[in-house]
């Protein structure tokens, strides 16, 4: 089978999102042929080049989203009229679209009827495909989407009755900013990827994210009937909300862009044959954005367990450098809430004075990560002055900041092996990769209840509320004082991780999904002979069977009781049951 793999800001580039997962998927499904269609995010990403691709990758086509190339297309009067109609409808649908997540809906209210949502979705979809057809017939839309006509269409939609309240306050700079953003997001409409020798020739489009990455898949479905599979390990709409909250933009710009991305997400979910979220947290977001539950199937990310095997297979579970050491591993940034971790460790030291804390990781890219690391080091020096056992001993701080690859921590597995308890203190988290790595290493864990933590850990670790240093400290002390309990939880965590989160289970799941989608939604291509005439009986009669096929029933696999148990909520130092 021939798969069109759609990426944005990731594979096959050396840096970017989901690069490792995509590479493992392509290499693991060597029986299939892959065409890669990649959208790049920056000039730096393109300059870094590609990773080495396996032989099953037959073609790679790329396009930039980070620069506005003047396509040089000059539309005639008829084309300009078509553009004005289609973009006007798109702008009207965006301005009329209710926010996907607003206060009333979050508290149980309903912002719009299902019929109204369907009308808005149809209006947005029809306008989107109208623009795509115009781009295919007349050339690119880069100049048109940034033109004065596009800005005027946005202004009319913002001033129309029933428009979003925040959009009514939009001024000319706001409209210019929104038009530029929409042009970047809709740049895939102007690409030449949808002909018979491009995405029109594949059997299945697999988008590795929603939003812009899935847009070429929507057009391949519209023009050639190619089914679309969407995988989201991080929901694009959620990422947009988090990014826009930190950006210095007006409320009108934020409202319009949120409505646009919400409408695009709803269209992707509506047209996809199947949607595979990476966890229940992402699944809930997709359902709130309009995804049909019958199309949702959770497929956990596959992670490499072999590099943690040596640490995890130590039967006694105590083969760590120091049983009195807590370990935190990850990227240092405000969302990880190391400030609460340090205050929590101060409480731990009151109960267990010999305990040490190792913070292993590099700061996030940009000045914010470096500033946050400096702030954490200053706080650690203030809370824990250098201590010495005697007047002739050298003072030492119980908190250390280290990076992977240094003399003390040569590898990631060594970082987890250096302590008896692994701590996760995040206030914002998607799929907790560091938590799964700790589980592969057979380590007992204490985590905050954010993102997919509860789903990942199950009943094999302790879970506390976020931003609660005292609860975090009590849970850590409880495990530090009970080595037998640590060993039991660590063994159960390793067994759970090997069952659910390996590369092998991920590849097996997608292999079955590919076969299911292609068998249920085959591409109906006209089969011709050497002379170019239609070939009678070129396709089997089954492809003409009317109606929808019966939905496939999800296979329920047995799992040990500890894997399905509720997580342990450690808010007191003496919990009786531990779920393991």
Coordinates of C-alpha atoms in Angstrom, one line a residue:
X1 CA 0.0 0.0 0.0
X2 CA 1.2 3.5 -0.7
X3 CA 0.9 6.0 2.2
X4 CA 1.1 9.8 2.0
X5 CA 2.6 10.9 5.3
X6 CA 1.7 14.5 6.0
X7 CA 3.9 16.4 8.5
X8 CA 4.3 20.0 9.6
X9 CA 7.4 21.2 11.3
X10 CA 8.9 17.7 11.8
X11 CA 9.8 14.6 9.9
X12 CA 11.9 14.2 7.8
X13 CA 13.9 17.3 9.1
X14 CA 16.6 16.8 11.7
X15 CA 14.7 18.9 14.3
X16 CA 11.0 19.3 14.8
X17 CA 7.9 17.7 16.3
X18 CA 7.2 13.9 16.2
X19 CA 10.4 13.2 14.3
X20 CA 11.3 10.1 16.2
X21 CA 7.8 8.7 16.2
X22 CA 7.4 9.2 12.4
X23 CA 10.8 7.6 11.7
X24 CA 10.0 4.6 13.8
X25 CA 6.6 4.2 12.1
X26 CA 8.1 4.4 8.6
X27 CA 10.9 1.9 9.4
X28 CA 8.5 -0.4 11.3
X29 CA 6.1 -0.7 8.4
X30 CA 8.6 -1.6 5.7
X31 CA 6.0 -3.6 3.8
X32 CA 4.4 -0.3 2.7
X33 CA 5.6 2.5 0.4
X34 CA 5.7 6.0 1.9
X35 CA 5.5 9.4 0.2
X36 CA 6.5 12.3 2.6
X37 CA 4.8 15.7 2.2
X38 CA 6.4 18.0 4.7
X39 CA 5.7 21.6 5.6
X40 CA 8.7 23.4 7.2
X41 CA 8.4 26.0 9.9
X42 CA 11.7 28.0 9.6
X43 CA 14.7 28.6 7.5
X44 CA 16.9 27.1 10.2
X45 CA 14.9 23.9 10.1
X46 CA 15.5 23.6 6.4
X47 CA 19.2 24.4 6.7
X48 CA 19.6 21.6 9.2
X49 CA 18.6 19.1 6.5
X50 CA 16.9 15.7 6.7
X51 CA 17.6 12.6 8.7
X52 CA 18.6 9.5 6.8
X53 CA 15.5 8.0 5.2
X54 CA 14.8 4.3 4.8
X55 CA 14.4 2.7 1.4
X56 CA 10.6 2.5 1.7
X57 CA 10.4 6.3 1.4
X58 CA 10.0 6.7 -2.4
X59 CA 9.4 10.5 -2.5
X60 CA 9.8 13.6 -0.4
X61 CA 8.1 16.9 -1.3
X62 CA 8.5 20.0 0.9
X63 CA 7.0 23.5 1.2
X64 CA 7.8 26.4 3.6
X65 CA 5.2 27.9 5.9
X66 CA 7.6 30.5 7.3
X67 CA 8.0 32.8 4.3
X68 CA 5.5 34.4 1.9
X69 CA 6.7 33.6 -1.6
X70 CA 5.1 35.9 -4.2
X71 CA 3.6 33.4 -6.6
X72 CA 3.3 36.1 -9.3
X73 CA -0.3 35.0 -10.1
X74 CA -2.5 37.9 -11.4
X75 CA -6.1 36.9 -11.3
X76 CA -8.6 38.1 -13.9
X77 CA -12.0 39.6 -13.2
X78 CA -13.8 36.3 -13.0
X79 CA -11.2 34.8 -10.7
X80 CA -11.3 37.8 -8.4
X81 CA -15.0 37.5 -8.2
X82 CA -14.7 33.8 -7.3
X83 CA -12.1 34.6 -4.7
X84 CA -14.3 37.4 -3.2
X85 CA -17.2 35.0 -2.9
X86 CA -15.3 32.1 -1.4
X87 CA -13.1 34.1 1.0
X88 CA -16.1 36.2 2.1
X89 CA -18.0 33.0 3.0
X90 CA -14.9 31.7 4.8
X91 CA -14.6 34.9 6.8
X92 CA -18.3 34.9 7.6
X93 CA -18.1 31.3 8.8
X94 CA -15.1 32.2 11.0
X95 CA -16.7 35.3 12.5
X96 CA -20.0 33.4 13.1
X97 CA -18.4 30.4 14.6
X98 CA -18.8 30.1 18.4
X99 CA -15.6 29.6 20.4
X100 CA -14.9 25.9 20.8
X101 CA -14.2 26.2 24.5
X102 CA -15.7 29.2 26.3
X103 CA -16.8 29.8 29.8
X104 CA -20.5 28.8 29.4
X105 CA -19.7 25.6 27.7
X106 CA -17.0 24.6 30.1
X107 CA -19.5 25.0 33.0
X108 CA -22.1 22.8 31.3
X109 CA -23.9 25.4 29.1
X110 CA -24.5 25.2 25.4
X111 CA -23.3 28.0 23.2
X112 CA -25.1 27.0 20.0
X113 CA -27.4 24.2 18.8
X114 CA -26.1 21.2 16.9
X115 CA -27.9 22.4 13.8
X116 CA -26.2 25.8 14.0
X117 CA -22.8 24.1 14.3
X118 CA -23.6 22.0 11.3
X119 CA -24.5 25.0 9.2
X120 CA -21.3 26.8 10.2
X121 CA -19.2 23.7 9.5
X122 CA -20.8 23.3 6.0
X123 CA -20.3 27.0 5.3
X124 CA -16.6 26.9 6.3
X125 CA -16.0 23.6 4.4
X126 CA -17.6 24.8 1.2
X127 CA -15.7 28.0 1.2
X128 CA -12.4 26.2 1.9
X129 CA -12.9 23.8 -1.0
X130 CA -14.0 26.6 -3.2
X131 CA -10.7 28.4 -2.5
X132 CA -8.8 25.1 -3.2
X133 CA -10.6 24.7 -6.6
X134 CA -9.8 28.3 -7.4
X135 CA -6.1 27.8 -6.6
X136 CA -6.0 24.7 -8.8
X137 CA -7.8 26.4 -11.7
X138 CA -6.1 29.8 -11.6
X139 CA -2.9 29.4 -9.7
X140 CA -1.8 30.2 -6.2
X141 CA -3.6 32.3 -3.6
X142 CA -0.7 33.9 -1.7
X143 CA -1.2 37.3 -3.1
X144 CA -5.0 37.2 -3.0
X145 CA -5.1 36.1 0.6
X146 CA -3.0 39.1 1.6
X147 CA -4.8 41.6 -0.7
X148 CA -6.9 44.5 0.2
X149 CA -10.0 42.6 -0.9
X150 CA -9.3 39.9 1.7
X151 CA -8.9 42.5 4.5
X152 CA -12.2 44.2 3.4
X153 CA -13.9 40.8 3.4
X154 CA -12.7 40.2 7.0
X155 CA -13.9 43.7 8.0
X156 CA -17.4 43.1 6.6
X157 CA -17.6 39.7 8.4
X158 CA -16.6 41.3 11.7
X159 CA -19.2 44.1 11.3
X160 CA -22.0 41.7 10.3
X161 CA -24.9 41.0 12.6
X162 CA -24.3 37.9 14.8
X163 CA -20.5 38.2 14.6
X164 CA -18.3 37.4 17.5
X165 CA -18.4 40.1 20.1
X166 CA -14.6 40.4 20.3
X167 CA -14.3 40.5 16.5
X168 CA -16.5 43.7 16.3
X169 CA -13.7 45.7 17.9
X170 CA -11.1 44.7 15.3
X171 CA -9.2 47.5 13.8
X172 CA -7.1 47.6 10.5
X173 CA -3.9 46.4 12.1
X174 CA -5.8 43.5 13.7
X175 CA -7.4 42.6 10.3
X176 CA -4.0 42.7 8.6
X177 CA -2.5 40.4 11.3
X178 CA -5.4 38.0 10.9
X179 CA -5.2 38.0 7.1
X180 CA -1.5 37.2 7.3
X181 CA -2.0 34.4 9.7
X182 CA -4.8 32.9 7.6
X183 CA -2.7 33.1 4.5
X184 CA 0.1 31.1 6.2
X185 CA -2.3 28.5 7.4
X186 CA -4.0 28.2 4.0
X187 CA -0.7 28.1 2.0
X188 CA -1.2 24.3 1.3
X189 CA -4.1 25.3 -0.9
X190 CA -1.6 26.8 -3.4
X191 CA 0.6 23.7 -3.6
X192 CA 0.8 21.4 -6.6
X193 CA 0.6 18.3 -4.5
X194 CA -2.9 17.1 -5.5
X195 CA -2.5 15.8 -9.0
X196 CA -2.6 12.2 -10.2
X197 CA 1.2 11.9 -9.7
X198 CA 1.0 13.4 -6.2
X199 CA -1.4 12.8 -3.3
X200 CA -4.0 11.7 -5.8
X201 CA -1.9 8.5 -6.4
X202 CA -1.7 7.3 -2.8
X203 CA -4.0 4.8 -1.1
X204 CA -4.2 6.7 2.3
X205 CA -3.2 10.1 3.7
X206 CA -1.9 9.9 7.2
X207 CA -1.6 13.4 8.9
X208 CA 0.7 13.3 11.9
X209 CA -1.1 16.4 13.4
X210 CA -4.2 18.4 12.9
X211 CA -4.4 21.9 11.5
X212 CA -2.1 22.8 8.6
X213 CA -0.6 19.4 8.5
X214 CA -4.0 17.8 7.8
X215 CA -5.0 20.4 5.2
X216 CA -3.3 18.6 2.2
X217 CA -5.1 15.5 3.3
X218 CA -8.5 17.3 3.2
X219 CA -7.7 18.4 -0.4
X220 CA -6.6 15.0 -1.5
X221 CA -9.9 13.6 -0.1
X222 CA -11.8 16.4 -1.9
X223 CA -10.1 16.1 -5.3
X224 CA -9.2 12.4 -5.4
X225 CA -11.3 10.6 -2.7
X226 CA -8.2 9.5 -0.8
X227 CA -9.2 8.6 2.8
X228 CA -7.6 10.6 5.6
X229 CA -6.2 9.3 8.9
X230 CA -5.4 12.0 11.6
X231 CA -3.0 11.3 14.5
X232 CA -2.7 13.8 17.2
X233 CA -0.4 13.3 20.1
X234 CA -0.7 17.0 20.9
X235 CA -3.9 18.6 19.9
X236 CA -3.1 21.5 17.6
X237 CA -6.0 23.7 18.8
X238 CA -4.8 23.3 22.4
X239 CA -1.3 24.3 21.3
X240 CA -2.7 27.4 19.6
X241 CA -4.5 28.4 22.7
X242 CA -1.4 28.0 24.8
X243 CA 0.7 30.0 22.3
X244 CA -1.8 32.8 21.9
X245 CA -2.2 33.3 25.6
X246 CA 1.5 34.2 25.8
X247 CA 1.5 36.4 22.6
X248 CA 0.9 40.1 22.8
X249 CA -2.1 40.3 20.5
X250 CA -5.4 42.1 20.9
X251 CA -8.5 40.3 22.0
X252 CA -10.0 40.6 18.5
X253 CA -7.0 38.9 16.9
X254 CA -7.1 36.1 19.5
X255 CA -10.8 35.6 19.0
X256 CA -10.7 35.5 15.2
X257 CA -7.7 33.1 15.1
X258 CA -9.2 30.9 17.7
X259 CA -12.4 30.7 15.7
X260 CA -10.5 30.0 12.5
X261 CA -8.4 27.2 14.0
X262 CA -11.5 25.8 15.7
X263 CA -13.4 25.7 12.4
X264 CA -10.4 24.1 10.7
X265 CA -10.1 21.4 13.4
X266 CA -13.8 20.7 13.2
X267 CA -13.6 20.2 9.4
X268 CA -10.5 17.9 9.8
X269 CA -12.3 15.8 12.3
X270 CA -15.5 15.7 10.3
X271 CA -13.9 14.5 7.1
X272 CA -11.3 12.1 8.6
X273 CA -12.0 8.4 8.2
X274 CA -10.4 7.8 11.6
X275 CA -8.8 9.8 14.3
X276 CA -6.1 8.4 16.6
X277 CA -5.5 10.5 19.7
X278 CA -2.4 9.6 21.8
X279 CA -4.3 9.6 25.1
X280 CA -7.6 10.3 26.8
X281 CA -6.6 13.9 27.5
X282 CA -6.2 14.5 23.7
X283 CA -9.4 12.5 23.0
X284 CA -11.5 14.8 25.2
X285 CA -10.2 17.9 23.4
X286 CA -11.1 16.3 20.1
X287 CA -14.6 15.5 21.2
X288 CA -15.1 19.0 22.4
X289 CA -14.0 20.2 19.0
X290 CA -16.7 18.1 17.3
X291 CA -15.0 14.8 16.6
X292 CA -17.4 11.9 16.3
X293 CA -16.7 9.3 19.0
X294 CA -17.1 6.5 16.6
X295 CA -14.1 7.7 14.7
X296 CA -11.8 8.0 17.7
X297 CA -9.4 5.3 18.6
X298 CA -6.6 5.8 21.2
X299 CA -3.1 4.7 20.1
X300 CA -0.4 5.4 22.6
X301 CA 2.9 6.7 21.4
X302 CA 5.6 4.1 20.9
X303 CA 8.8 4.5 22.9
X304 CA 12.1 2.7 22.7
X305 CA 12.3 0.4 25.8
X306 CA 15.6 -1.3 24.9
X307 CA 17.9 1.5 26.2
X308 CA 16.2 1.3 29.6
X309 CA 16.3 -2.5 29.8
X310 CA 19.5 -2.9 31.8
X311 CA 18.2 -0.6 34.5
X312 CA 14.7 -1.9 34.5
X313 CA 15.6 -5.6 34.6
X314 CA 17.4 -5.4 37.9
X315 CA 15.2 -7.7 39.9
X316 CA 15.7 -6.2 43.4
X317 CA 14.6 -2.7 42.2
X318 CA 17.2 -1.2 44.4
X319 CA 20.2 -0.9 42.1
X320 CA 20.3 2.9 42.2
X321 CA 23.3 5.0 43.1
X322 CA 21.6 6.3 46.3
X323 CA 18.3 5.1 47.8
X324 CA 17.9 8.5 49.4
X325 CA 17.9 10.4 46.1
X326 CA 15.0 12.0 44.3
X327 CA 15.3 12.5 40.5
X328 CA 13.6 14.9 38.2
X329 CA 14.2 14.6 34.4
X330 CA 12.9 16.8 31.7
X331 CA 13.1 20.1 29.9
X332 CA 13.5 23.0 32.3
X333 CA 10.7 25.5 31.7
X334 CA 7.9 27.2 33.7
X335 CA 5.3 24.6 32.9
X336 CA 7.4 22.0 34.8
X337 CA 7.0 24.0 38.0
X338 CA 10.4 23.3 39.5
X339 CA 9.7 26.1 42.0
X340 CA 7.1 24.0 43.7
X341 CA 9.4 21.0 43.5
X342 CA 12.1 22.9 45.3
X343 CA 9.7 24.1 48.0
X344 CA 8.5 20.5 48.3
X345 CA 12.0 19.2 48.7
X346 CA 12.5 21.7 51.6
X347 CA 9.6 19.8 53.4
X348 CA 11.2 16.5 52.5
X349 CA 14.5 17.5 54.1
X350 CA 12.7 18.2 57.4
X351 CA 11.6 14.5 57.5
X352 CA 14.6 12.9 55.8
X353 CA 17.6 15.2 56.2
X354 CA 19.9 12.9 54.1
X355 CA 17.8 13.1 51.0
X356 CA 19.2 14.6 47.8
X357 CA 17.5 16.0 44.7
X358 CA 19.0 15.7 41.2
X359 CA 17.4 17.9 38.5
X360 CA 18.5 16.5 35.1
X361 CA 17.7 18.4 31.9
X362 CA 18.5 21.3 29.7
X363 CA 16.6 24.6 29.6
X364 CA 14.0 25.1 26.9
X365 CA 14.9 26.9 23.8
X366 CA 14.9 30.7 23.9
X367 CA 15.6 33.2 26.7
X368 CA 12.7 32.1 28.9
X369 CA 14.2 28.7 29.5
X370 CA 17.6 30.1 30.5
X371 CA 16.0 32.7 32.8
X372 CA 13.9 30.1 34.5
X373 CA 16.9 27.8 35.1
X374 CA 18.8 30.7 36.7
X375 CA 15.8 31.5 38.9
X376 CA 15.6 27.9 40.0
X377 CA 19.3 27.7 40.8
X378 CA 19.1 31.0 42.8
X379 CA 16.1 29.6 44.8
X380 CA 17.9 26.3 45.5
X381 CA 20.9 28.2 46.8
X382 CA 18.7 30.3 49.0
X383 CA 16.6 27.3 50.4
X384 CA 19.6 24.9 50.8
X385 CA 22.8 26.6 51.7
X386 CA 25.9 24.4 51.2
X387 CA 26.2 21.9 54.1
X388 CA 29.2 20.1 55.5
X389 CA 29.3 17.1 57.9
X390 CA 32.1 18.7 59.9
X391 CA 34.4 21.7 60.3
X392 CA 37.0 20.2 58.0
X393 CA 34.6 18.9 55.3
X394 CA 33.7 20.7 52.1
X395 CA 30.2 22.1 51.9
X396 CA 27.8 20.6 49.4
X397 CA 24.3 21.5 48.2
X398 CA 21.7 18.8 48.3
X399 CA 20.2 20.0 45.0
X400 CA 22.2 19.5 41.8
X401 CA 21.4 20.7 38.3
X402 CA 22.9 18.5 35.6
X403 CA 22.5 17.7 31.9
X404 CA 22.5 14.4 30.0
X405 CA 26.0 13.7 28.6
X406 CA 28.0 15.1 31.5
X407 CA 30.4 13.2 33.6
X408 CA 27.8 12.5 36.3
X409 CA 25.0 11.6 34.0
X410 CA 26.4 10.0 30.8
X411 CA 23.0 8.7 29.6
X412 CA 19.3 9.1 30.1
X413 CA 19.1 5.6 31.7
X414 CA 21.8 6.5 34.2
X415 CA 19.8 9.6 35.2
X416 CA 16.8 7.4 36.2
X417 CA 19.1 4.8 37.8
X418 CA 20.7 7.4 40.1
X419 CA 17.7 7.7 42.3
X420 CA 15.1 5.6 44.0
X421 CA 12.1 7.9 43.3
X422 CA 11.3 9.8 40.1
X423 CA 9.3 13.0 40.5
X424 CA 7.1 14.8 38.0
X425 CA 5.9 18.3 39.2
X426 CA 4.3 19.8 36.0
X427 CA 1.4 22.1 36.0
X428 CA 0.9 21.6 32.2
X429 CA 1.6 18.3 30.5
X430 CA 0.4 16.4 27.5
X431 CA 1.7 12.8 27.3
X432 CA 4.4 12.6 30.0
X433 CA 7.3 11.0 28.2
X434 CA 9.7 11.2 31.2
X435 CA 7.1 9.3 33.3
X436 CA 7.0 6.5 30.8
X437 CA 10.8 6.4 30.7
X438 CA 10.9 6.1 34.5
X439 CA 8.4 3.3 34.3
X440 CA 10.6 1.4 31.8
X441 CA 13.4 1.8 34.4
X442 CA 11.2 0.2 37.1
X443 CA 11.2 3.3 39.3
X444 CA 8.6 4.3 41.7
X445 CA 7.1 7.7 40.8
X446 CA 5.3 10.6 42.3
X447 CA 3.5 12.8 39.8
X448 CA 1.1 15.7 39.6
X449 CA -2.4 15.1 38.3
X450 CA -2.1 16.9 34.9
X451 CA -2.6 15.9 31.3
X452 CA -2.4 12.2 30.7
X453 CA -0.5 11.4 33.9
X454 CA -3.3 9.4 35.5
X455 CA -4.0 7.4 32.3
X456 CA -0.3 6.6 31.9
X457 CA 0.6 5.7 35.5
X458 CA -2.6 3.7 36.3
X459 CA -2.3 2.2 39.7
X460 CA 1.5 1.9 39.7
X461 CA 2.5 5.2 41.2
X462 CA 1.5 8.0 43.5
X463 CA -0.5 11.0 42.2
X464 CA -0.9 14.4 43.9
X465 CA -2.6 17.6 43.0
X466 CA -0.5 20.2 41.0
X467 CA 0.9 23.3 42.8
X468 CA 0.7 21.5 46.2
X469 CA 4.3 21.2 47.6
X470 CA 3.1 19.7 50.9
X471 CA 1.3 16.8 49.2
X472 CA 4.2 16.2 46.9
X473 CA 6.6 16.1 49.8
X474 CA 4.4 13.7 51.8
X475 CA 4.2 11.3 48.9
X476 CA 8.0 11.4 48.4
X477 CA 8.7 10.8 52.1
X478 CA 6.3 7.9 52.1
X479 CA 8.2 6.1 49.3
X480 CA 11.6 7.0 50.7
X481 CA 10.7 5.3 54.0
X482 CA 9.3 2.2 52.4
X483 CA 11.8 0.4 50.1
X484 CA 9.6 -2.7 49.6
X485 CA 6.7 -0.5 48.4
X486 CA 9.1 1.3 46.0
X487 CA 10.1 -2.1 44.6
X488 CA 6.5 -3.3 44.1
X489 CA 5.4 -0.1 42.5
X490 CA 8.5 0.0 40.2
X491 CA 8.0 -3.6 39.0
X492 CA 4.3 -3.0 38.3
X493 CA 5.1 0.3 36.5
X494 CA 7.7 -1.4 34.3
X495 CA 5.2 -4.2 33.4
X496 CA 2.5 -1.7 32.5
X497 CA 4.9 0.4 30.3
X498 CA 6.1 -2.7 28.4
X499 CA 2.5 -3.7 27.8
X500 CA 1.2 -0.3 26.6
X501 CA 3.9 2.1 25.5
X502 CA 6.4 0.2 23.3
X503 CA 7.2 0.9 19.7
X504 CA 6.0 -2.6 18.7
X505 CA 2.5 -2.0 20.0
X506 CA 2.3 1.3 18.2
X507 CA 3.4 -0.1 14.9
X508 CA 1.1 -3.1 15.2
X509 CA -1.8 -0.8 15.9
X510 CA -1.2 1.5 12.8
X511 CA -0.6 -1.5 10.6
X512 CA -4.1 -2.8 11.4
X513 CA -5.6 0.7 11.1
X514 CA -4.1 1.2 7.6
X515 CA -5.6 -2.1 6.4
X516 CA -9.0 -1.3 7.9
X517 CA -9.3 2.1 6.4
X518 CA -8.2 1.1 2.9
X519 CA -10.5 -1.9 3.0
X520 CA -13.5 0.2 4.0
X521 CA -12.7 3.4 2.0
X522 CA -10.8 2.3 -1.1
X523 CA -9.9 5.0 -3.6
X524 CA -12.0 4.6 -6.7
X525 CA -9.7 5.3 -9.6
X526 CA -10.6 4.9 -13.3
X527 CA -8.7 2.0 -14.7
X528 CA -7.6 2.5 -18.3
X529 CA -5.9 0.3 -20.9
X530 CA -2.8 1.2 -22.9
X531 CA -4.8 3.3 -25.3
X532 CA -6.2 5.4 -22.4
X533 CA -9.7 3.9 -22.7
X534 CA -11.7 2.8 -19.6
X535 CA -11.0 -0.9 -18.9
X536 CA -14.2 -2.9 -18.3
X537 CA -14.3 -4.8 -15.0
X538 CA -11.1 -3.0 -13.9
X539 CA -12.3 -2.8 -10.3
X540 CA -14.3 -5.4 -8.3
X541 CA -18.0 -5.1 -7.9
X542 CA -17.7 -4.6 -4.1
X543 CA -16.5 -1.0 -4.6
X544 CA -19.9 -0.1 -5.9
X545 CA -21.9 -1.5 -3.0
X546 CA -24.0 1.5 -1.7
X547 CA -24.3 2.6 1.9
X548 CA -21.9 2.6 4.8
X549 CA -20.1 -0.5 6.0
X550 CA -20.7 -1.7 9.5
X551 CA -18.5 0.0 12.0
X552 CA -15.6 -2.1 13.2
X553 CA -15.9 -3.1 16.8
X554 CA -12.9 -2.3 18.9
X555 CA -11.1 -5.4 20.1
X556 CA -10.9 -5.6 23.8
X557 CA -7.6 -7.1 25.0
X558 CA -7.2 -8.5 28.5
X559 CA -4.8 -6.8 30.8
X560 CA -3.7 -7.4 34.4
X561 CA -5.7 -5.9 37.1
X562 CA -2.9 -3.6 38.2
X563 CA -2.9 -2.0 34.8
X564 CA -6.5 -0.9 35.0
X565 CA -6.6 0.1 38.6
X566 CA -7.2 3.6 39.8
X567 CA -4.1 5.8 40.6
X568 CA -3.0 6.2 44.1
X569 CA -3.8 9.7 45.4
X570 CA -1.0 10.3 48.0
X571 CA -2.1 13.3 50.1
X572 CA -1.1 11.7 53.4
X573 CA 2.1 9.9 54.5
X574 CA 0.3 6.7 55.4
X575 CA -1.8 5.3 52.5
X576 CA -3.0 1.7 53.1
X577 CA -3.5 0.6 49.5
X578 CA -1.2 1.3 46.7
X579 CA -2.9 -0.1 43.7
X580 CA -0.1 -2.6 43.0

